[in-house]
Coordinates of C-alpha atoms and ligand atoms in Angstrom, one line a residue:
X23 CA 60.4 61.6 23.3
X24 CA 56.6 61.2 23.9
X25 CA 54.8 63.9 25.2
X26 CA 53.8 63.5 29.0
X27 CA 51.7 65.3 31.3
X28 CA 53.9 64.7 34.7
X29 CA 52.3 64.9 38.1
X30 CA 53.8 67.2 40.6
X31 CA 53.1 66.3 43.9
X32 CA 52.0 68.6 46.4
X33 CA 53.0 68.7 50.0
X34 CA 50.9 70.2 52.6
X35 CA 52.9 73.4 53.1
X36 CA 50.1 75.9 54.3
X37 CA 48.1 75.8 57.5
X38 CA 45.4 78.4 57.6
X39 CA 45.1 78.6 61.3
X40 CA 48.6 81.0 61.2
X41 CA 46.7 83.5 59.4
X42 CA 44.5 84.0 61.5
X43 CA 46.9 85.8 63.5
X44 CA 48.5 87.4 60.9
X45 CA 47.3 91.4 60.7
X46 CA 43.8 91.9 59.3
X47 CA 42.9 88.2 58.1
X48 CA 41.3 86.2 60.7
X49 CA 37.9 87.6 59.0
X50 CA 39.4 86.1 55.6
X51 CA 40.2 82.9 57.1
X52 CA 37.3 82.1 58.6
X53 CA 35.2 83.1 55.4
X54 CA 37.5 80.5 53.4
X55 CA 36.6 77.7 55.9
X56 CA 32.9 78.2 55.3
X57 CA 33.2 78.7 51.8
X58 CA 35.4 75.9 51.2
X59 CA 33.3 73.7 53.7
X60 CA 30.2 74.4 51.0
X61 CA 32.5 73.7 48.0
X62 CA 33.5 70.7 49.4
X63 CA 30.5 69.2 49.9
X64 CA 29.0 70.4 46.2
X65 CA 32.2 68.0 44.9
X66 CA 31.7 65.0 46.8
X67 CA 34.8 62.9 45.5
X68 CA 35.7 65.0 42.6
X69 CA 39.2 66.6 42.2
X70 CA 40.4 69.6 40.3
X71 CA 43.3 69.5 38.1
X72 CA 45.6 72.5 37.5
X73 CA 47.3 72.1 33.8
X74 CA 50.4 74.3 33.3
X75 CA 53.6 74.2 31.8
X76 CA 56.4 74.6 33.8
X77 CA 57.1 73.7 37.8
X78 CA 59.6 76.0 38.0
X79 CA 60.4 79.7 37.5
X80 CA 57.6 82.6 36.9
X81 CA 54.5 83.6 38.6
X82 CA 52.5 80.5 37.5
X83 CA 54.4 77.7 38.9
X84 CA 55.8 80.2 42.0
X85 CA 51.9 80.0 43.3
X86 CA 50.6 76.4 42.1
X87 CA 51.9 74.5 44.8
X88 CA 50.3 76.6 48.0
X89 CA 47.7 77.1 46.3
X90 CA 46.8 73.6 45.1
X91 CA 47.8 73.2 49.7
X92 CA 45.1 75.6 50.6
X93 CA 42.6 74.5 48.4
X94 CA 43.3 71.2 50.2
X95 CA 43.3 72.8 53.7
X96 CA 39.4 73.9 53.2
X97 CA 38.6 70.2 52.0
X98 CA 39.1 70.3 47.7
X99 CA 41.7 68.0 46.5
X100 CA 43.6 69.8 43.6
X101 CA 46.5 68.1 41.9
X102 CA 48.8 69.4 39.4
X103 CA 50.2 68.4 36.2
X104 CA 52.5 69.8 34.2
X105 CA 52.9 69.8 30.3
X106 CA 56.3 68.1 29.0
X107 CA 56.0 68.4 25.6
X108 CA 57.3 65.8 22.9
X109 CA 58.9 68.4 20.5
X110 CA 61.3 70.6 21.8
X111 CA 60.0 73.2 18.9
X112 CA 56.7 73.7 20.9
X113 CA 58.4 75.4 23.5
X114 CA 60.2 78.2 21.2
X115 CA 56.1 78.1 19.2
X116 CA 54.3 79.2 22.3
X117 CA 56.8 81.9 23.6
X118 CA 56.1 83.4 20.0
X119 CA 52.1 82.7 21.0
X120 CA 52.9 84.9 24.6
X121 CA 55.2 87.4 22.8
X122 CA 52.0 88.0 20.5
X123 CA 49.9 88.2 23.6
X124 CA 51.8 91.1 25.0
X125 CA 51.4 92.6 21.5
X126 CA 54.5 92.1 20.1
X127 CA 56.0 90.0 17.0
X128 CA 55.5 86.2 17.5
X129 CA 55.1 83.4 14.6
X130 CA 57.3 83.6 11.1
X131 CA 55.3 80.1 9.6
X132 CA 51.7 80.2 11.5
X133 CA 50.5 77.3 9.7
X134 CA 53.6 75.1 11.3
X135 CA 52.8 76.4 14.6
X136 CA 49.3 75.3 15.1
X137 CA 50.8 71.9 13.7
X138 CA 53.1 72.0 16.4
X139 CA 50.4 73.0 18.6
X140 CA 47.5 70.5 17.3
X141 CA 50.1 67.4 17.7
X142 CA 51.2 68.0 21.3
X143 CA 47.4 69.2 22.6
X144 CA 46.4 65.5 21.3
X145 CA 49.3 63.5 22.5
X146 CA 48.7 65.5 25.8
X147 CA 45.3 64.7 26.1
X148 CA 45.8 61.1 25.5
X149 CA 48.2 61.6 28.7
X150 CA 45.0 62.4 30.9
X151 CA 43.9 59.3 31.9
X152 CA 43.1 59.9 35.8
X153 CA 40.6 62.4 34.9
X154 CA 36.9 61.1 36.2
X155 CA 33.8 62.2 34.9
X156 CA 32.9 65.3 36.8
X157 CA 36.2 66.6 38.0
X158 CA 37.2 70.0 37.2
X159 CA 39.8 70.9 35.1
X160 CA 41.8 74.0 35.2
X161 CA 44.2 75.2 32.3
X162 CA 46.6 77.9 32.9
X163 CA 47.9 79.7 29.9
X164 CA 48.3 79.6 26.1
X165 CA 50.6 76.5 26.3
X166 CA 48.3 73.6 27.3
X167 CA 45.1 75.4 26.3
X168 CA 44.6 73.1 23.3
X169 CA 44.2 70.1 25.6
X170 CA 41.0 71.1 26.3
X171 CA 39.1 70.4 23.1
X172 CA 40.2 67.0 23.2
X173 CA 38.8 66.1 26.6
X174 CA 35.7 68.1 26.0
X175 CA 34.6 64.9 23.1
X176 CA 36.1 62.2 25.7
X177 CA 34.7 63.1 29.6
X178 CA 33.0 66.8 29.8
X179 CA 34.6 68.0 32.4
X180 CA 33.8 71.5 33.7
X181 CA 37.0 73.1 31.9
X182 CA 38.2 76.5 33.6
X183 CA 41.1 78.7 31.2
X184 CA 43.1 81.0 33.8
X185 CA 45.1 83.2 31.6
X186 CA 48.2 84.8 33.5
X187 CA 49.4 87.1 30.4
X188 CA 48.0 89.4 27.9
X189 CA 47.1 93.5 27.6
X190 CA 44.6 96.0 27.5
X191 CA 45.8 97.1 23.9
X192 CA 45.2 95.4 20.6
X193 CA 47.4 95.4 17.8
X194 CA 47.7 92.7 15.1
X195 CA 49.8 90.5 16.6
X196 CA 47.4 90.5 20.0
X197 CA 45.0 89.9 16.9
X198 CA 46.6 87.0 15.3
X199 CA 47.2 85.5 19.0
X200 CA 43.7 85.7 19.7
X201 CA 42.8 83.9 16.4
X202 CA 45.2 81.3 17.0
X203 CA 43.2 80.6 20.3
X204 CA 39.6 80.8 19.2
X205 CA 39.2 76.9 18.1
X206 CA 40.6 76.0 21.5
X207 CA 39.1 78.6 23.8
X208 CA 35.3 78.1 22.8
X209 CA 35.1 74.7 24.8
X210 CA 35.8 76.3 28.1
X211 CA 33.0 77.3 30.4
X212 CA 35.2 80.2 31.9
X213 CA 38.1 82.3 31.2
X214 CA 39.6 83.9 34.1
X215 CA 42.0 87.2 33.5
X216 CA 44.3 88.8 36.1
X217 CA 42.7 91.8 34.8
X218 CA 39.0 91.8 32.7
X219 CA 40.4 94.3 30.4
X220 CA 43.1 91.3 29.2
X221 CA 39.9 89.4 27.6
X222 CA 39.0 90.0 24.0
X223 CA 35.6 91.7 23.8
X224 CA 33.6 88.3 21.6
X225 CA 34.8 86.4 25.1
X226 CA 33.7 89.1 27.9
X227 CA 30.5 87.3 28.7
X228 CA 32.0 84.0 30.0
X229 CA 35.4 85.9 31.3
X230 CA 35.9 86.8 34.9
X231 CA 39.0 88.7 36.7
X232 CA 40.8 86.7 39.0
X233 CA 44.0 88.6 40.4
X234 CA 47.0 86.2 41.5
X235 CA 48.2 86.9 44.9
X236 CA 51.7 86.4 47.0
X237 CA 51.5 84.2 50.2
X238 CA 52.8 86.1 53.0
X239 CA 54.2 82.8 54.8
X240 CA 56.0 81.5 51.7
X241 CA 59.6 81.2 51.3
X242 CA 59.6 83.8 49.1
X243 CA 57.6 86.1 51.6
X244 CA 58.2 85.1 55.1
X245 CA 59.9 87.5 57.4
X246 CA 63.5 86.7 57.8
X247 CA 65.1 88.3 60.6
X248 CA 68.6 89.9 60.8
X249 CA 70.6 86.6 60.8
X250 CA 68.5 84.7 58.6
X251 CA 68.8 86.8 56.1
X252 CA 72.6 87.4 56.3
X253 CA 73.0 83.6 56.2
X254 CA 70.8 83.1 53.3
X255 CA 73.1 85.6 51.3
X256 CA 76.4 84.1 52.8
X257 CA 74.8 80.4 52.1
X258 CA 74.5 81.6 48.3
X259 CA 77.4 83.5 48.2
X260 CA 76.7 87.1 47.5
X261 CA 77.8 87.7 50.9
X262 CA 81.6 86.7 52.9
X263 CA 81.6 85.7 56.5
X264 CA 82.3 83.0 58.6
X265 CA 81.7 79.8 56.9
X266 CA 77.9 78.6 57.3
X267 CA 76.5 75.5 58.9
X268 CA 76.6 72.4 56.7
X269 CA 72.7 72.2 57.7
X270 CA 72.3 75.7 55.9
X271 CA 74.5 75.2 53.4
X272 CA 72.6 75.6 49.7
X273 CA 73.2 73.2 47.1
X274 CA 74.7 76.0 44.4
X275 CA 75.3 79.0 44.3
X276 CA 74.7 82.4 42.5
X277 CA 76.4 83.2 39.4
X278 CA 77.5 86.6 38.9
X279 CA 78.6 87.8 35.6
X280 CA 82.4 89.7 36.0
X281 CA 84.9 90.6 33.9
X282 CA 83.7 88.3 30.8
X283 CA 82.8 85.4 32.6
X284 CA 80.3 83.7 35.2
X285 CA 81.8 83.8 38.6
X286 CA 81.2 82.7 42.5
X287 CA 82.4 85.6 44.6
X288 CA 80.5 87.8 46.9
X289 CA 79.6 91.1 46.0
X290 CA 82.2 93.6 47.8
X291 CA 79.9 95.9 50.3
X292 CA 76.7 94.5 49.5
X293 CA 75.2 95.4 52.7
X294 CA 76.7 98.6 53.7
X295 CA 75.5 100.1 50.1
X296 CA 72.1 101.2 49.1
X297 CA 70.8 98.7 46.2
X298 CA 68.7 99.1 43.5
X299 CA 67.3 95.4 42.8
X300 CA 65.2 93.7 40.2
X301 CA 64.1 90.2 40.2
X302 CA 62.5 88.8 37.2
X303 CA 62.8 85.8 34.1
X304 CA 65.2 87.1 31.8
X305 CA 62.5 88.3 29.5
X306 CA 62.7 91.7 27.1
X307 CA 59.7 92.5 28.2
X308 CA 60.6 92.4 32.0
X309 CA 62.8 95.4 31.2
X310 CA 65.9 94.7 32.4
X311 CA 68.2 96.7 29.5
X312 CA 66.9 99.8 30.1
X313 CA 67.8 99.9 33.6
X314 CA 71.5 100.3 33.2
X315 CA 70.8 103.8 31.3
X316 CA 68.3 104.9 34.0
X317 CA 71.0 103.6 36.8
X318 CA 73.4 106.0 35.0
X319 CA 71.4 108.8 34.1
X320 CA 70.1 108.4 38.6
X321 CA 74.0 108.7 38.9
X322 CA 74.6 111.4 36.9
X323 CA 71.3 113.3 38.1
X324 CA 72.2 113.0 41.6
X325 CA 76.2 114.8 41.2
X326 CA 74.4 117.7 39.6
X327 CA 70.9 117.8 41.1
X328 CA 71.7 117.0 44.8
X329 CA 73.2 120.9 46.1
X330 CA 69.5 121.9 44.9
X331 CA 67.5 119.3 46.1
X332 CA 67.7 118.7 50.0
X333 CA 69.5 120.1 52.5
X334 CA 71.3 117.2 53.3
X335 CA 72.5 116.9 50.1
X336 CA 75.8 115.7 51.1
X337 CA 74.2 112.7 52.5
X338 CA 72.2 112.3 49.1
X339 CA 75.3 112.3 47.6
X340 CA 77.5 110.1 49.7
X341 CA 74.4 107.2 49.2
X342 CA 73.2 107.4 45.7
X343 CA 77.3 107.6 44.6
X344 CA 77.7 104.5 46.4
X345 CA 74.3 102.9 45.3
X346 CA 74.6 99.5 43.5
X347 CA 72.4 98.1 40.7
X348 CA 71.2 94.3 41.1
X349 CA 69.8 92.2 38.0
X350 CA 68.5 89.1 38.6
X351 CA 66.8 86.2 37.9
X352 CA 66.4 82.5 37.3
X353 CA 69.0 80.5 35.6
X354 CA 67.8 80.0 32.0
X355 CA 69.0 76.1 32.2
X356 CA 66.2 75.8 35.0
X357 CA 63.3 76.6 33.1
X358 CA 62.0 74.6 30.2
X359 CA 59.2 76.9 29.0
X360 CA 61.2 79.9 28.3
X361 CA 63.7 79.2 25.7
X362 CA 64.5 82.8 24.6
X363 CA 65.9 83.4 28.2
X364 CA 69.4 82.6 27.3
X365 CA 69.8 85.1 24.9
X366 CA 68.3 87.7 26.7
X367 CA 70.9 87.3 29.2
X368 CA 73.7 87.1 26.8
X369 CA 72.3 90.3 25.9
X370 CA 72.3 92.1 29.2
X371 CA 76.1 90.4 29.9
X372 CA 77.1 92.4 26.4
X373 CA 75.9 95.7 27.5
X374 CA 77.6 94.9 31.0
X375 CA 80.7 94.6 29.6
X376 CA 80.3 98.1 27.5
X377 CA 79.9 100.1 30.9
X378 CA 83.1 102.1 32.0
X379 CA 84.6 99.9 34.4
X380 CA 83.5 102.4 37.6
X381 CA 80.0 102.2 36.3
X382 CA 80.5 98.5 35.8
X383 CA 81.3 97.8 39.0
X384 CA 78.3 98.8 40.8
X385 CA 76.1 96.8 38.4
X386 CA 75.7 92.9 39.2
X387 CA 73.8 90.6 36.7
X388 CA 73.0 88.0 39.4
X389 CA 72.0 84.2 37.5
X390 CA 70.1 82.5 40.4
X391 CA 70.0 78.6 40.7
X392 CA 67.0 76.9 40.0
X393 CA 68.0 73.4 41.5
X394 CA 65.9 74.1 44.6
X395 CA 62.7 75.8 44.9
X396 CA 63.3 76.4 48.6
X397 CA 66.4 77.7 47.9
X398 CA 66.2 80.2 45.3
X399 CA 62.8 81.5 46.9
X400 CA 64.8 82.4 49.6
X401 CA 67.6 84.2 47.6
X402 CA 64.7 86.1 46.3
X403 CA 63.0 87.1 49.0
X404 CA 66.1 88.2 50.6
X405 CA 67.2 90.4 47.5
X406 CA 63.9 92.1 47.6
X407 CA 64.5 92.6 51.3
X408 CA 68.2 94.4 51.3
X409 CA 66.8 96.2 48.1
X410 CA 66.5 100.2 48.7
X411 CA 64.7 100.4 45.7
X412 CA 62.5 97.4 44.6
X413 CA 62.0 97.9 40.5
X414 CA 60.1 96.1 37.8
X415 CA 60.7 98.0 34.9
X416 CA 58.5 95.6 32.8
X417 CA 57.9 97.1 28.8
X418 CA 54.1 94.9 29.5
X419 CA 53.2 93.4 32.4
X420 CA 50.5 90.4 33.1
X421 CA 50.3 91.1 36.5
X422 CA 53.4 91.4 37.6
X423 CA 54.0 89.4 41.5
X424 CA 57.5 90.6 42.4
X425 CA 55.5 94.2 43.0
X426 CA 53.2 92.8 45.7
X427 CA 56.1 90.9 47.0
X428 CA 58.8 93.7 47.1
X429 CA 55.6 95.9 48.8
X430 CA 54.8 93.3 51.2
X431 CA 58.5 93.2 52.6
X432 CA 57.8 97.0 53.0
X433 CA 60.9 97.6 50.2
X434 CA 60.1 100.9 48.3
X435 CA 58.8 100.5 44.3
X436 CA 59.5 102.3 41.4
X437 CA 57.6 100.6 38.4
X438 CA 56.7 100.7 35.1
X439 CA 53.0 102.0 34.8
X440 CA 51.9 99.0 32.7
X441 CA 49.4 96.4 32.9
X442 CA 48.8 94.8 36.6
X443 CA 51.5 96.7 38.2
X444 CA 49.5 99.6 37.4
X445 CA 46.2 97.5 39.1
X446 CA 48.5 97.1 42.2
X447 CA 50.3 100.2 42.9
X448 CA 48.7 104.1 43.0
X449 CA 50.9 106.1 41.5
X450 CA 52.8 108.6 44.2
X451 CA 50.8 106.3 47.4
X452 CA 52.5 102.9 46.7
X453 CA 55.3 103.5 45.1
X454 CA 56.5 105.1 41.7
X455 CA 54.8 104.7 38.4
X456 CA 57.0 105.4 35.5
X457 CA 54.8 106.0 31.9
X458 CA 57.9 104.8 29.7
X459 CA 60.1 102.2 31.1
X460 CA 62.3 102.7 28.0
X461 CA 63.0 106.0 29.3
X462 CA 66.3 106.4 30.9
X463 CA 65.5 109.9 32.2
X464 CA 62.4 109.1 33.6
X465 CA 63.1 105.9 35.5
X466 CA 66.8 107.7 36.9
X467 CA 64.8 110.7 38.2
X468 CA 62.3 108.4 40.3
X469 CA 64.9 105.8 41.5
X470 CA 66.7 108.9 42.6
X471 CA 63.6 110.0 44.2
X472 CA 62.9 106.9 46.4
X473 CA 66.7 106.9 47.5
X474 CA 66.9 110.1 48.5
X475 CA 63.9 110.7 50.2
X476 CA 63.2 107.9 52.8
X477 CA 60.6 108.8 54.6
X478 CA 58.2 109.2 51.9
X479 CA 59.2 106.6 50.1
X480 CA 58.9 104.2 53.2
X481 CA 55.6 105.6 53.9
X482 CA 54.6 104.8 50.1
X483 CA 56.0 101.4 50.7
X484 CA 53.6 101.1 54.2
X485 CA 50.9 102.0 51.7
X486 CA 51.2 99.2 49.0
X487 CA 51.6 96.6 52.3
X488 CA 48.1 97.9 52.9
X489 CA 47.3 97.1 49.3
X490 CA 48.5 94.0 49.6
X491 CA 47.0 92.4 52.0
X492 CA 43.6 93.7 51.1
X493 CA 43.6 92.5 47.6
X494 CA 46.4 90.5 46.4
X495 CA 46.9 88.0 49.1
X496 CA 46.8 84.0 47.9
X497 CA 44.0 84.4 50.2
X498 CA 41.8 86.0 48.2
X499 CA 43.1 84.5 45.6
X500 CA 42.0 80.6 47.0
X501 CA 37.9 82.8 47.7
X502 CA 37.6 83.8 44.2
X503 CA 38.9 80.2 43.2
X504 CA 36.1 78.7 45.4
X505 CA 33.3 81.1 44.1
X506 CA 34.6 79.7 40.4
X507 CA 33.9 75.9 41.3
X508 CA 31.3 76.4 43.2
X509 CA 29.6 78.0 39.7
X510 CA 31.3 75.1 37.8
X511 CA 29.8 72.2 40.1
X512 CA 26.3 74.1 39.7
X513 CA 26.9 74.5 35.5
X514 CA 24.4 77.8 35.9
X515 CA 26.8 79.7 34.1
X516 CA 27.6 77.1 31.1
X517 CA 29.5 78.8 28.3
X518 CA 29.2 77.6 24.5
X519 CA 28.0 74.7 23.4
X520 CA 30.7 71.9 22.5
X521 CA 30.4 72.5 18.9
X522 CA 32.0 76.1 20.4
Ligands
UDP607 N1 61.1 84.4 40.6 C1 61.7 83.3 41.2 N2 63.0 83.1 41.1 C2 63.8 83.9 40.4 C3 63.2 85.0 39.7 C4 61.9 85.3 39.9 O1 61.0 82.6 41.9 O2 65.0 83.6 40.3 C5 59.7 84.6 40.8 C6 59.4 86.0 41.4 O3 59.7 86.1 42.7 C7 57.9 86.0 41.1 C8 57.7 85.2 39.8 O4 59.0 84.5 39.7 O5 57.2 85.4 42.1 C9 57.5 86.1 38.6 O6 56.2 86.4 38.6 P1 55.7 87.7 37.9 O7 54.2 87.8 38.0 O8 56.4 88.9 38.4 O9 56.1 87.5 36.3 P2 56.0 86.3 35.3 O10 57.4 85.6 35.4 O11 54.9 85.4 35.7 O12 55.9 87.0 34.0

């Protein structure tokens, strides 16, 4: 099979004017128009091209699509391609490459990697016919980054690197990723991090922070009201009730794992129960093991903490020994650039099935179709909505979206105090930062924190909204991306010479 570089098309989903209404953004709006008025003119007929690897599942192809749709409701035409690589090896080579990234262990052969590497990044390039002179290319991530030197000898385009992953730290394996990067790196004019302490110091003078941001009318994000959001969970069966419309029916449903096997039943008192939810890619580093200690240990806590903490502690009680634990996240069959998801899974299914059967009852590995966008984004957004207790227990964090959503649906956060979840939430004013994710103490005594103390963890929650909106909005995002090809188009801030 041929590598291809396949077009996803973009449908005009956005409409600006609705913000304007929306709670603090008509300043925002009208700012983009301007700005985006200006850019427009500065690129004539040009287009920008987002590069990326997957359309589906994880933060990057969650926000391509509006944003590419904003960027054309303030007059730039952005299109999106998306890497389909020819070898199924290169796949399993750069989740090694992001592994090493987030400093942990990555290639066993590096010499056959960047083979694997150096053969698809050509046969890609060759793909990219449609780019004219002049038009700006953006690549997101390790995995199509090569491309870029090949296009550099063939048209010059102004070539943009957004990087979604990485971490403050260094260690040798953020080393050896580095190194793997340099040949293909030093052709871009600009490297854009969700945080400026991701870029390696030789790079800082031609990297820029660019935080993502959640779109607040999204599927994923858009208010749902009481019997939307009961019929999205009845349409994927988490929830029984009378049978839904065929109009609202969803084309599958979720998977939950029970008793040894994956099955289609609702979960028993799903909505009279306080829940405990995260939603991420079955990833190690998203954390998800480690929660079903800290679940226990909050259970445990609670019977022999509770007389002592509150004077309602029969109420504490009643709530936190009814609580239920949700883990979930994007069937592993729906997303190509993620090949390691599988076994992390099969993984968290084992250690399900070791639980005593009381405890493993009130923990639900959820395995969310993929098959339509619309669909699981609305699964997601009303998980993170019914949650008590919104976590992301991530061991390293890029940036870390589901925090901004889960804060913009007003859902209290507990979180691991890593990379850009620690950029987005202020420990004790947004939610809960929790030093050691691996911790099972320390993670059961703040989920047993937010569940039994309501008000403040509500008014933390009211907080991060706040937060939200102010900084990591795909508003802001679509500003800093205009400010970035407005510098492009005037080349005033060239980086290396081609030779890199
Ligand atoms: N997500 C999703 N469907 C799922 C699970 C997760 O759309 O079944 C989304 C999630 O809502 C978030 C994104 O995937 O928008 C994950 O982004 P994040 O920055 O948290 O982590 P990444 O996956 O990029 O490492």
């Amino acid at each position: 099979m041929p590598t291809r570089l396949r077009e996803v098309p973009i449908h005009r989903t956005t409409d600006l004017s609705l913000y304007r209404d929306l709670d603090g953004f008509d300043a925002l709006t009208a700012e983009l128009r301007s700005l985006g008025a200006e850019v427009s003119r500065a690129m004539g007929r040009r287009k920008v091209w987002m590069i990326s690897s997957t359309a589906s599942g994880g933060g990057v192809a969650e926000m391509m699509p509006r944003l590419c749709s904003f960027l054309a409701d303030v007059g730039v035409e952005a299109r999106w391609l998306v890497l389909e690589p020819g070898e199924p090896e290169f796949f399993r080579m750069t989740k090694a490459l992001h592994n090493m990234l987030h400093g942990q262990p990555g290639f066993d052969d590096p010499a056959g990697a960047r083979a694997i590497y150096e053969r698809v990044s050509e046969e890609a390039a060759q793909e990219l016919r449609q780019i004219d002179r002049g038009d700006i290319v953006v690549i997101h991530d390790p995995q199509p980054a090569g491309i870029a030197s090949r296009l550099r000898e063939r048209c010059r385009p102004p070539l943009l690197w957004r990087c979604h992953v990485g971490i403050a730290r260094r260690n040798r394996w953020t080393d050896e990723a580095w190194r793997f990067l340099r040949p293909y790196l030093a052709h871009y004019r600009r490297l854009f991090f969700s945080l400026l302490s991701y870029a390696p110091d030789e790079w800082l003078d031609r990297s820029r922070e660019l935080c993502p941001g959640i779109d607040p009318f999204s599927h994923k994000n858009r208010s749902l009201r009481p019997y939307k959001l009961v019929g999205i969970l009845r349409s994927a069966g988490l929830v029984d009730g009378p049978p839904v419309p065929h109009w609202a029916a969803f084309r599958e449903r979720v998977c939950r794992w029970s008793d040894a096997a994956w099955v289609e039943a609702p979960i028993a008192d799903l909505l009279h129960v306080p829940t405990i939810v995260q939603v991420s890619r079955f990833d190690r580093l998203k954390g998800f093991a480690p929660l079903i200690p800290a679940f226990r240990r909050m259970v445990e806590f609670c019977a022999k903490e509770a007389p002592r903490l509150r004077a309602d502690s029969e109420r504490v009680l009643s709530e936190v020994g009814r609580a239920h634990l949700i883990l979930a996240g994007p069937d592993p069959a729906g997303i190509a650039d993620d090949p390691e998801a599988r076994d992390v899974l099969e993984e968290l299914c084992g250690r399900h099935a070791g639980l005593d059967p009381t405890l493993r009852e009130r923990v639900h590995i959820l395995r969310l179709p993929m098959a339509d966008v619309k669909e699981n984004a609305l699964m997601v957004n009303a998980l993170q909505r019914i949650a008590t207790v919104a976590v992301q227990n991530s061991i390293e964090e890029g940036f870390g979206l589901t925090v901004s959503e889960a804060l913009w649906k007003r859902t209290p956060v507990v979180a691991a105090n890593v990379g850009g979840i620690a950029a987005q939430v202020r420990q004790g004013s947004d939610g809960l930062l929790v030093d050691d994710p691996g911790d099972p103490e320390a993670v059961g005594r703040a989920l047993l924190q937010q569940i039994s103390s309501p008000l403040a963890a509500e008014a933390m929650a009211r907080s991060g909204r706040l937060r939200v909106r102010e900084h990591f909005t795909i508003l802001s995002q679509v500003r800093s991306w205009l400010h970035a090809f407005g510098a492009a188009l005037e080349g005033g801030d060239r980086g290396p010479s081609p030779a890199g």
